[in-house]
mmCIF file of C-alpha atoms in Angstrom:
data_model
loop_
_atom_site.group_PDB
_atom_site.id
_atom_site.type_symbol
_atom_site.label_atom_id
_atom_site.label_comp_id
_atom_site.label_asym_id
_atom_site.label_seq_id
_atom_site.Cartn_x
_atom_site.Cartn_y
_atom_site.Cartn_z
ATOM 1 C CA UNK A 23 -32.795 -14.683 5.677
ATOM 2 C CA UNK A 24 -29.060 -14.949 6.404
ATOM 3 C CA UNK A 25 -27.440 -12.171 8.482
ATOM 4 C CA UNK A 26 -23.835 -11.644 7.372
ATOM 5 C CA UNK A 27 -21.697 -10.104 10.083
ATOM 6 C CA UNK A 28 -18.609 -9.139 8.084
ATOM 7 C CA UNK A 29 -16.390 -10.125 5.213
ATOM 8 C CA UNK A 30 -13.376 -12.144 6.440
ATOM 9 C CA UNK A 31 -11.025 -13.299 3.658
ATOM 10 C CA UNK A 32 -10.402 -14.098 0.019
ATOM 11 C CA UNK A 33 -8.701 -17.273 -1.160
ATOM 12 C CA UNK A 34 -7.082 -17.237 -4.616
ATOM 13 C CA UNK A 35 -5.407 -19.982 -6.619
ATOM 14 C CA UNK A 36 -2.210 -19.170 -8.498
ATOM 15 C CA UNK A 37 0.194 -21.143 -10.673
ATOM 16 C CA UNK A 38 3.154 -19.147 -9.290
ATOM 17 C CA UNK A 39 2.965 -18.973 -5.510
ATOM 18 C CA UNK A 40 6.419 -17.420 -5.127
ATOM 19 C CA UNK A 41 5.555 -14.518 -7.461
ATOM 20 C CA UNK A 42 2.204 -13.936 -5.724
ATOM 21 C CA UNK A 43 3.948 -13.875 -2.361
ATOM 22 C CA UNK A 44 6.520 -11.333 -3.524
ATOM 23 C CA UNK A 45 3.745 -9.161 -4.926
ATOM 24 C CA UNK A 46 1.679 -9.227 -1.725
ATOM 25 C CA UNK A 47 4.660 -8.236 0.450
ATOM 26 C CA UNK A 48 6.795 -6.010 -1.810
ATOM 27 C CA UNK A 49 4.051 -4.284 -3.831
ATOM 28 C CA UNK A 50 0.655 -4.606 -2.102
ATOM 29 C CA UNK A 51 2.074 -4.082 1.394
ATOM 30 C CA UNK A 52 0.475 -6.956 3.318
ATOM 31 C CA UNK A 53 2.048 -8.862 6.206
ATOM 32 C CA UNK A 54 2.991 -12.448 5.444
ATOM 33 C CA UNK A 55 2.111 -14.467 8.539
ATOM 34 C CA UNK A 56 2.584 -18.115 7.565
ATOM 35 C CA UNK A 57 3.100 -20.715 4.922
ATOM 36 C CA UNK A 58 0.956 -23.798 5.397
ATOM 37 C CA UNK A 59 1.444 -26.564 2.859
ATOM 38 C CA UNK A 60 0.930 -24.997 -0.578
ATOM 39 C CA UNK A 61 -0.728 -21.839 0.777
ATOM 40 C CA UNK A 62 0.583 -18.496 2.010
ATOM 41 C CA UNK A 63 -1.452 -16.317 4.418
ATOM 42 C CA UNK A 64 -1.453 -12.529 4.621
ATOM 43 C CA UNK A 65 -2.846 -9.991 7.090
ATOM 44 C CA UNK A 66 -4.050 -6.430 6.632
ATOM 45 C CA UNK A 67 -5.646 -5.797 10.056
ATOM 46 C CA UNK A 68 -6.467 -7.567 13.353
ATOM 47 C CA UNK A 69 -7.997 -10.600 11.612
ATOM 48 C CA UNK A 70 -5.791 -13.717 11.536
ATOM 49 C CA UNK A 71 -5.647 -13.376 7.758
ATOM 50 C CA UNK A 72 -7.551 -11.617 5.024
ATOM 51 C CA UNK A 73 -5.922 -13.015 1.889
ATOM 52 C CA UNK A 74 -4.620 -16.473 1.025
ATOM 53 C CA UNK A 75 -2.820 -17.457 -2.155
ATOM 54 C CA UNK A 76 -2.582 -21.187 -2.742
ATOM 55 C CA UNK A 77 -0.962 -23.230 -5.480
ATOM 56 C CA UNK A 78 -3.690 -24.014 -7.983
ATOM 57 C CA UNK A 79 -5.901 -22.799 -10.787
ATOM 58 C CA UNK A 80 -5.939 -18.990 -11.021
ATOM 59 C CA UNK A 81 -9.703 -19.193 -11.572
ATOM 60 C CA UNK A 82 -10.243 -20.931 -8.206
ATOM 61 C CA UNK A 83 -11.558 -18.196 -5.894
ATOM 62 C CA UNK A 84 -13.492 -18.226 -2.622
ATOM 63 C CA UNK A 85 -14.723 -15.445 -0.317
ATOM 64 C CA UNK A 86 -15.430 -15.945 3.365
ATOM 65 C CA UNK A 87 -18.114 -14.131 5.379
ATOM 66 C CA UNK A 88 -18.561 -14.407 9.152
ATOM 67 C CA UNK A 89 -21.780 -15.348 10.953
ATOM 68 C CA UNK A 90 -22.295 -14.625 14.643
ATOM 69 C CA UNK A 91 -23.174 -18.094 15.945
ATOM 70 C CA UNK A 92 -23.184 -21.768 15.064
ATOM 71 C CA UNK A 93 -26.977 -21.683 15.228
ATOM 72 C CA UNK A 94 -26.979 -19.033 12.530
ATOM 73 C CA UNK A 95 -24.688 -21.248 10.450
ATOM 74 C CA UNK A 96 -27.084 -24.191 10.836
ATOM 75 C CA UNK A 97 -30.045 -21.941 9.956
ATOM 76 C CA UNK A 98 -28.169 -20.637 6.919
ATOM 77 C CA UNK A 99 -27.864 -24.161 5.540
ATOM 78 C CA UNK A 100 -31.636 -24.542 5.757
ATOM 79 C CA UNK A 101 -32.288 -21.115 4.224
ATOM 80 C CA UNK A 102 -30.006 -21.938 1.302
ATOM 81 C CA UNK A 103 -31.604 -25.348 0.821
ATOM 82 C CA UNK A 104 -35.052 -23.771 0.776
ATOM 83 C CA UNK A 105 -33.822 -21.416 -1.921
ATOM 84 C CA UNK A 106 -32.503 -24.338 -3.990
ATOM 85 C CA UNK A 107 -28.825 -23.798 -3.176
ATOM 86 C CA UNK A 108 -26.906 -26.748 -1.758
ATOM 87 C CA UNK A 109 -24.361 -25.899 0.944
ATOM 88 C CA UNK A 110 -21.907 -28.417 2.371
ATOM 89 C CA UNK A 111 -19.975 -28.408 5.640
ATOM 90 C CA UNK A 112 -16.237 -27.903 5.548
ATOM 91 C CA UNK A 113 -14.166 -30.850 6.725
ATOM 92 C CA UNK A 114 -12.023 -30.703 9.870
ATOM 93 C CA UNK A 115 -8.910 -30.195 7.757
ATOM 94 C CA UNK A 116 -10.574 -27.457 5.707
ATOM 95 C CA UNK A 117 -11.575 -25.668 8.896
ATOM 96 C CA UNK A 118 -8.006 -25.859 10.162
ATOM 97 C CA UNK A 119 -6.759 -24.476 6.826
ATOM 98 C CA UNK A 120 -9.136 -21.509 7.214
ATOM 99 C CA UNK A 121 -8.517 -21.018 10.959
ATOM 100 C CA UNK A 122 -12.243 -21.226 11.758
ATOM 101 C CA UNK A 123 -14.323 -23.501 13.975
ATOM 102 C CA UNK A 124 -16.852 -24.393 11.268
ATOM 103 C CA UNK A 125 -17.960 -23.249 7.834
ATOM 104 C CA UNK A 126 -20.369 -23.851 4.997
ATOM 105 C CA UNK A 127 -19.481 -23.628 1.323
ATOM 106 C CA UNK A 128 -21.755 -23.077 -1.681
ATOM 107 C CA UNK A 129 -21.932 -21.261 -5.013
ATOM 108 C CA UNK A 130 -24.036 -18.185 -5.706
ATOM 109 C CA UNK A 131 -26.178 -18.209 -8.896
ATOM 110 C CA UNK A 132 -23.230 -17.046 -11.047
ATOM 111 C CA UNK A 133 -20.965 -19.757 -9.625
ATOM 112 C CA UNK A 134 -18.968 -17.656 -7.167
ATOM 113 C CA UNK A 135 -17.753 -19.806 -4.275
ATOM 114 C CA UNK A 136 -18.901 -18.403 -0.942
ATOM 115 C CA UNK A 137 -17.901 -19.634 2.515
ATOM 116 C CA UNK A 138 -19.872 -18.795 5.665
ATOM 117 C CA UNK A 139 -17.618 -19.146 8.690
ATOM 118 C CA UNK A 140 -18.068 -19.286 12.471
ATOM 119 C CA UNK A 141 -15.480 -18.235 15.055
ATOM 120 C CA UNK A 142 -12.651 -17.226 12.755
ATOM 121 C CA UNK A 143 -9.312 -16.507 14.394
ATOM 122 C CA UNK A 144 -8.213 -13.009 15.343
ATOM 123 C CA UNK A 145 -4.639 -11.938 16.005
ATOM 124 C CA UNK A 146 -3.363 -10.533 19.284
ATOM 125 C CA UNK A 147 -0.459 -8.911 17.435
ATOM 126 C CA UNK A 148 -0.816 -5.605 15.703
ATOM 127 C CA UNK A 149 -0.683 -5.595 11.920
ATOM 128 C CA UNK A 150 2.862 -4.773 10.776
ATOM 129 C CA UNK A 151 3.082 -4.216 7.011
ATOM 130 C CA UNK A 152 5.930 -5.251 4.772
ATOM 131 C CA UNK A 153 5.556 -1.908 2.945
ATOM 132 C CA UNK A 154 4.027 1.227 4.409
ATOM 133 C CA UNK A 155 1.120 1.569 2.030
ATOM 134 C CA UNK A 156 -1.100 3.012 4.791
ATOM 135 C CA UNK A 157 -3.395 -0.033 4.779
ATOM 136 C CA UNK A 158 -5.759 -0.171 7.750
ATOM 137 C CA UNK A 159 -7.985 -3.054 6.665
ATOM 138 C CA UNK A 160 -9.497 -5.376 4.083
ATOM 139 C CA UNK A 161 -12.862 -3.844 3.193
ATOM 140 C CA UNK A 162 -14.734 -5.216 0.186
ATOM 141 C CA UNK A 163 -14.727 -7.288 -2.977
ATOM 142 C CA UNK A 164 -16.108 -6.987 -6.453
ATOM 143 C CA UNK A 165 -17.673 -10.233 -7.650
ATOM 144 C CA UNK A 166 -18.237 -11.175 -11.271
ATOM 145 C CA UNK A 167 -21.881 -11.745 -12.142
ATOM 146 C CA UNK A 168 -23.302 -13.359 -15.258
ATOM 147 C CA UNK A 169 -26.649 -11.731 -14.409
ATOM 148 C CA UNK A 170 -26.466 -8.825 -11.926
ATOM 149 C CA UNK A 171 -30.248 -8.444 -11.623
ATOM 150 C CA UNK A 172 -30.707 -12.130 -10.758
ATOM 151 C CA UNK A 173 -27.733 -12.129 -8.401
ATOM 152 C CA UNK A 174 -28.933 -8.976 -6.684
ATOM 153 C CA UNK A 175 -32.121 -10.832 -5.744
ATOM 154 C CA UNK A 176 -30.076 -13.707 -4.315
ATOM 155 C CA UNK A 177 -27.808 -11.450 -2.264
ATOM 156 C CA UNK A 178 -30.654 -9.276 -0.925
ATOM 157 C CA UNK A 179 -33.431 -11.841 -0.457
ATOM 158 C CA UNK A 180 -31.314 -14.768 0.743
ATOM 159 C CA UNK A 181 -28.027 -13.338 1.998
ATOM 160 C CA UNK A 182 -29.488 -10.272 3.724
ATOM 161 C CA UNK A 183 -27.453 -7.627 1.892
ATOM 162 C CA UNK A 184 -28.949 -4.186 1.131
ATOM 163 C CA UNK A 185 -28.500 -2.120 -1.992
ATOM 164 C CA UNK A 186 -26.702 1.181 -1.408
ATOM 165 C CA UNK A 187 -26.518 2.325 -5.038
ATOM 166 C CA UNK A 188 -26.499 1.014 -8.585
ATOM 167 C CA UNK A 189 -24.093 1.711 -11.415
ATOM 168 C CA UNK A 190 -26.078 0.592 -14.407
ATOM 169 C CA UNK A 191 -27.333 -2.853 -13.396
ATOM 170 C CA UNK A 192 -24.382 -3.392 -11.029
ATOM 171 C CA UNK A 193 -25.523 -3.169 -7.360
ATOM 172 C CA UNK A 194 -23.253 -1.990 -4.551
ATOM 173 C CA UNK A 195 -24.314 -3.985 -1.479
ATOM 174 C CA UNK A 196 -23.801 -3.367 2.223
ATOM 175 C CA UNK A 197 -24.044 -5.816 5.106
ATOM 176 C CA UNK A 198 -23.266 -3.275 7.849
ATOM 177 C CA UNK A 199 -22.900 0.544 7.925
ATOM 178 C CA UNK A 200 -20.109 0.670 5.312
ATOM 179 C CA UNK A 201 -21.449 1.787 1.918
ATOM 180 C CA UNK A 202 -20.607 -1.561 0.332
ATOM 181 C CA UNK A 203 -18.804 -4.778 1.139
ATOM 182 C CA UNK A 204 -19.854 -6.514 -2.097
ATOM 183 C CA UNK A 205 -20.290 -5.181 -5.633
ATOM 184 C CA UNK A 206 -21.671 -7.313 -8.509
ATOM 185 C CA UNK A 207 -20.229 -6.453 -11.900
ATOM 186 C CA UNK A 208 -21.378 -7.921 -15.225
ATOM 187 C CA UNK A 209 -19.043 -10.585 -16.562
ATOM 188 C CA UNK A 210 -19.047 -13.657 -18.745
ATOM 189 C CA UNK A 211 -17.757 -15.931 -15.965
ATOM 190 C CA UNK A 212 -17.663 -16.059 -12.134
ATOM 191 C CA UNK A 213 -14.822 -15.101 -9.790
ATOM 192 C CA UNK A 214 -13.500 -12.293 -7.640
ATOM 193 C CA UNK A 215 -13.247 -9.211 -9.830
ATOM 194 C CA UNK A 216 -11.338 -6.924 -7.466
ATOM 195 C CA UNK A 217 -10.108 -6.795 -3.880
ATOM 196 C CA UNK A 218 -10.232 -3.576 -1.826
ATOM 197 C CA UNK A 219 -8.034 -2.432 1.040
ATOM 198 C CA UNK A 220 -8.727 0.760 2.882
ATOM 199 C CA UNK A 221 -5.837 3.162 3.451
ATOM 200 C CA UNK A 222 -5.626 6.051 5.860
ATOM 201 C CA UNK A 223 -5.724 9.027 3.518
ATOM 202 C CA UNK A 224 -5.459 10.435 0.016
ATOM 203 C CA UNK A 225 -1.754 10.930 0.777
ATOM 204 C CA UNK A 226 -1.331 7.139 0.931
ATOM 205 C CA UNK A 227 -3.169 6.762 -2.397
ATOM 206 C CA UNK A 228 -0.956 9.285 -4.097
ATOM 207 C CA UNK A 229 2.236 7.861 -2.646
ATOM 208 C CA UNK A 230 1.240 4.427 -3.932
ATOM 209 C CA UNK A 231 0.361 5.879 -7.318
ATOM 210 C CA UNK A 232 3.959 7.041 -7.739
ATOM 211 C CA UNK A 233 5.379 3.898 -6.144
ATOM 212 C CA UNK A 234 3.395 1.536 -8.359
ATOM 213 C CA UNK A 235 4.413 3.407 -11.494
ATOM 214 C CA UNK A 236 8.061 3.244 -10.474
ATOM 215 C CA UNK A 237 7.695 -0.529 -9.998
ATOM 216 C CA UNK A 238 6.089 -0.954 -13.435
ATOM 217 C CA UNK A 239 2.701 -2.010 -12.069
ATOM 218 C CA UNK A 240 -0.219 -1.505 -14.456
ATOM 219 C CA UNK A 241 -2.570 1.211 -13.081
ATOM 220 C CA UNK A 242 -6.054 0.305 -14.289
ATOM 221 C CA UNK A 243 -8.133 3.175 -12.848
ATOM 222 C CA UNK A 244 -7.466 6.410 -10.976
ATOM 223 C CA UNK A 245 -6.537 8.172 -8.892
ATOM 224 C CA UNK A 246 -10.187 9.150 -8.655
ATOM 225 C CA UNK A 247 -13.227 9.551 -6.434
ATOM 226 C CA UNK A 248 -16.355 7.413 -6.526
ATOM 227 C CA UNK A 249 -19.615 9.425 -6.657
ATOM 228 C CA UNK A 250 -21.410 6.466 -5.009
ATOM 229 C CA UNK A 251 -19.385 5.842 -1.832
ATOM 230 C CA UNK A 252 -17.377 9.136 -1.965
ATOM 231 C CA UNK A 253 -14.204 7.040 -1.517
ATOM 232 C CA UNK A 254 -11.012 8.199 -3.217
ATOM 233 C CA UNK A 255 -9.410 5.265 -5.058
ATOM 234 C CA UNK A 256 -6.639 3.695 -7.057
ATOM 235 C CA UNK A 257 -6.995 0.399 -8.926
ATOM 236 C CA UNK A 258 -4.004 -1.641 -10.173
ATOM 237 C CA UNK A 259 -3.182 -5.050 -11.548
ATOM 238 C CA UNK A 260 -1.944 -7.940 -9.442
ATOM 239 C CA UNK A 261 -0.979 -11.588 -10.009
ATOM 240 C CA UNK A 262 -2.912 -13.557 -12.644
ATOM 241 C CA UNK A 263 -4.813 -10.431 -13.703
ATOM 242 C CA UNK A 264 -6.469 -9.841 -10.329
ATOM 243 C CA UNK A 265 -7.336 -6.172 -9.744
ATOM 244 C CA UNK A 266 -6.520 -4.604 -6.351
ATOM 245 C CA UNK A 267 -7.821 -1.317 -5.027
ATOM 246 C CA UNK A 268 -6.700 1.151 -2.383
ATOM 247 C CA UNK A 269 -9.362 3.555 -1.205
ATOM 248 C CA UNK A 270 -9.953 6.079 1.546
ATOM 249 C CA UNK A 271 -12.995 8.008 2.787
ATOM 250 C CA UNK A 272 -15.757 5.472 2.144
ATOM 251 C CA UNK A 273 -19.137 6.693 3.418
ATOM 252 C CA UNK A 274 -21.288 4.956 6.028
ATOM 253 C CA UNK A 275 -25.064 4.495 5.863
ATOM 254 C CA UNK A 276 -26.534 4.485 9.374
ATOM 255 C CA UNK A 277 -30.175 5.044 8.527
ATOM 256 C CA UNK A 278 -31.312 1.913 6.682
ATOM 257 C CA UNK A 279 -34.932 2.919 6.576
ATOM 258 C CA UNK A 280 -34.216 6.407 5.352
ATOM 259 C CA UNK A 281 -31.633 5.554 2.715
ATOM 260 C CA UNK A 282 -32.847 5.547 -0.889
ATOM 261 C CA UNK A 283 -30.444 3.822 -3.294
ATOM 262 C CA UNK A 284 -29.394 6.024 -6.205
ATOM 263 C CA UNK A 285 -28.986 5.088 -9.874
ATOM 264 C CA UNK A 286 -25.735 6.060 -11.552
ATOM 265 C CA UNK A 287 -24.925 5.602 -15.255
ATOM 266 C CA UNK A 288 -22.700 2.732 -16.350
ATOM 267 C CA UNK A 289 -20.120 5.050 -17.856
ATOM 268 C CA UNK A 290 -16.926 6.700 -16.581
ATOM 269 C CA UNK A 291 -18.857 9.468 -14.789
ATOM 270 C CA UNK A 292 -20.770 6.819 -12.829
ATOM 271 C CA UNK A 293 -17.490 5.419 -11.494
ATOM 272 C CA UNK A 294 -15.431 8.613 -11.001
ATOM 273 C CA UNK A 295 -16.482 12.194 -10.249
ATOM 274 C CA UNK A 296 -13.000 13.572 -11.012
ATOM 275 C CA UNK A 297 -12.843 12.397 -14.632
ATOM 276 C CA UNK A 298 -10.654 9.282 -14.441
ATOM 277 C CA UNK A 299 -11.562 6.637 -17.016
ATOM 278 C CA UNK A 300 -11.351 2.952 -16.107
ATOM 279 C CA UNK A 301 -9.206 0.488 -18.035
ATOM 280 C CA UNK A 302 -11.093 -2.409 -16.453
ATOM 281 C CA UNK A 303 -13.270 -4.574 -18.688
ATOM 282 C CA UNK A 304 -16.061 -5.003 -16.113
ATOM 283 C CA UNK A 305 -16.314 -1.211 -15.654
ATOM 284 C CA UNK A 306 -16.921 -0.619 -19.369
ATOM 285 C CA UNK A 307 -20.150 -0.863 -21.338
#
């Protein structure tokens, strides 16, 4: 079984790179660190980058996860092959584009593109945001799943994730102590469904709630509080329909053996304990 160390980055295609760049800096509050060819790189913490927008199809998404050693990367290729999933090595140029020493790429059963990376770059400079949104790190993603029950088996039996809770058939999966780094939401097609950044406090969430409204950004859910992870949250729309989330106060699970995943209903109360109702297709029955 593969042992994922941490989530590293998301790569998103966009037909309007300039607009996506303005959004990431002026609205989302990330630090632009470089433009490389037709791609722009952004930071949210001490990782070299956590988000890349590149000129291309808005449906072209990839998510990178770090492994601890090259031997684990080689073993992962064999594990995936044994499970019937073909993984290919990234080329030298592709590694340079991702600022990693080596990586594997493959699709999960729904068709989500996953990249397993070894020795990704870190930054020696502190993260300096373009807008003070209170961001202290990239934390998790929602992935679209055409069959959450099937995909849960893949992510737990092959990728080593553990179920923290369910909302309906949608599993919230952890790969370390954080309540979840991956969530699988029912959808008709694959892709990244939402991207989460942690902020320092509820004050940051509320400041952004007012800020985003003033800027005419579509608020899709919240402010609210998840009954699963206990995180306070705010979801809002980004370029090409991508949903972004700020959250604060996510719980940790330190006792793997003692933790019993809970079942929550796939209805507004299963997503928010304060009464907020989502305007997000994948969060609706």
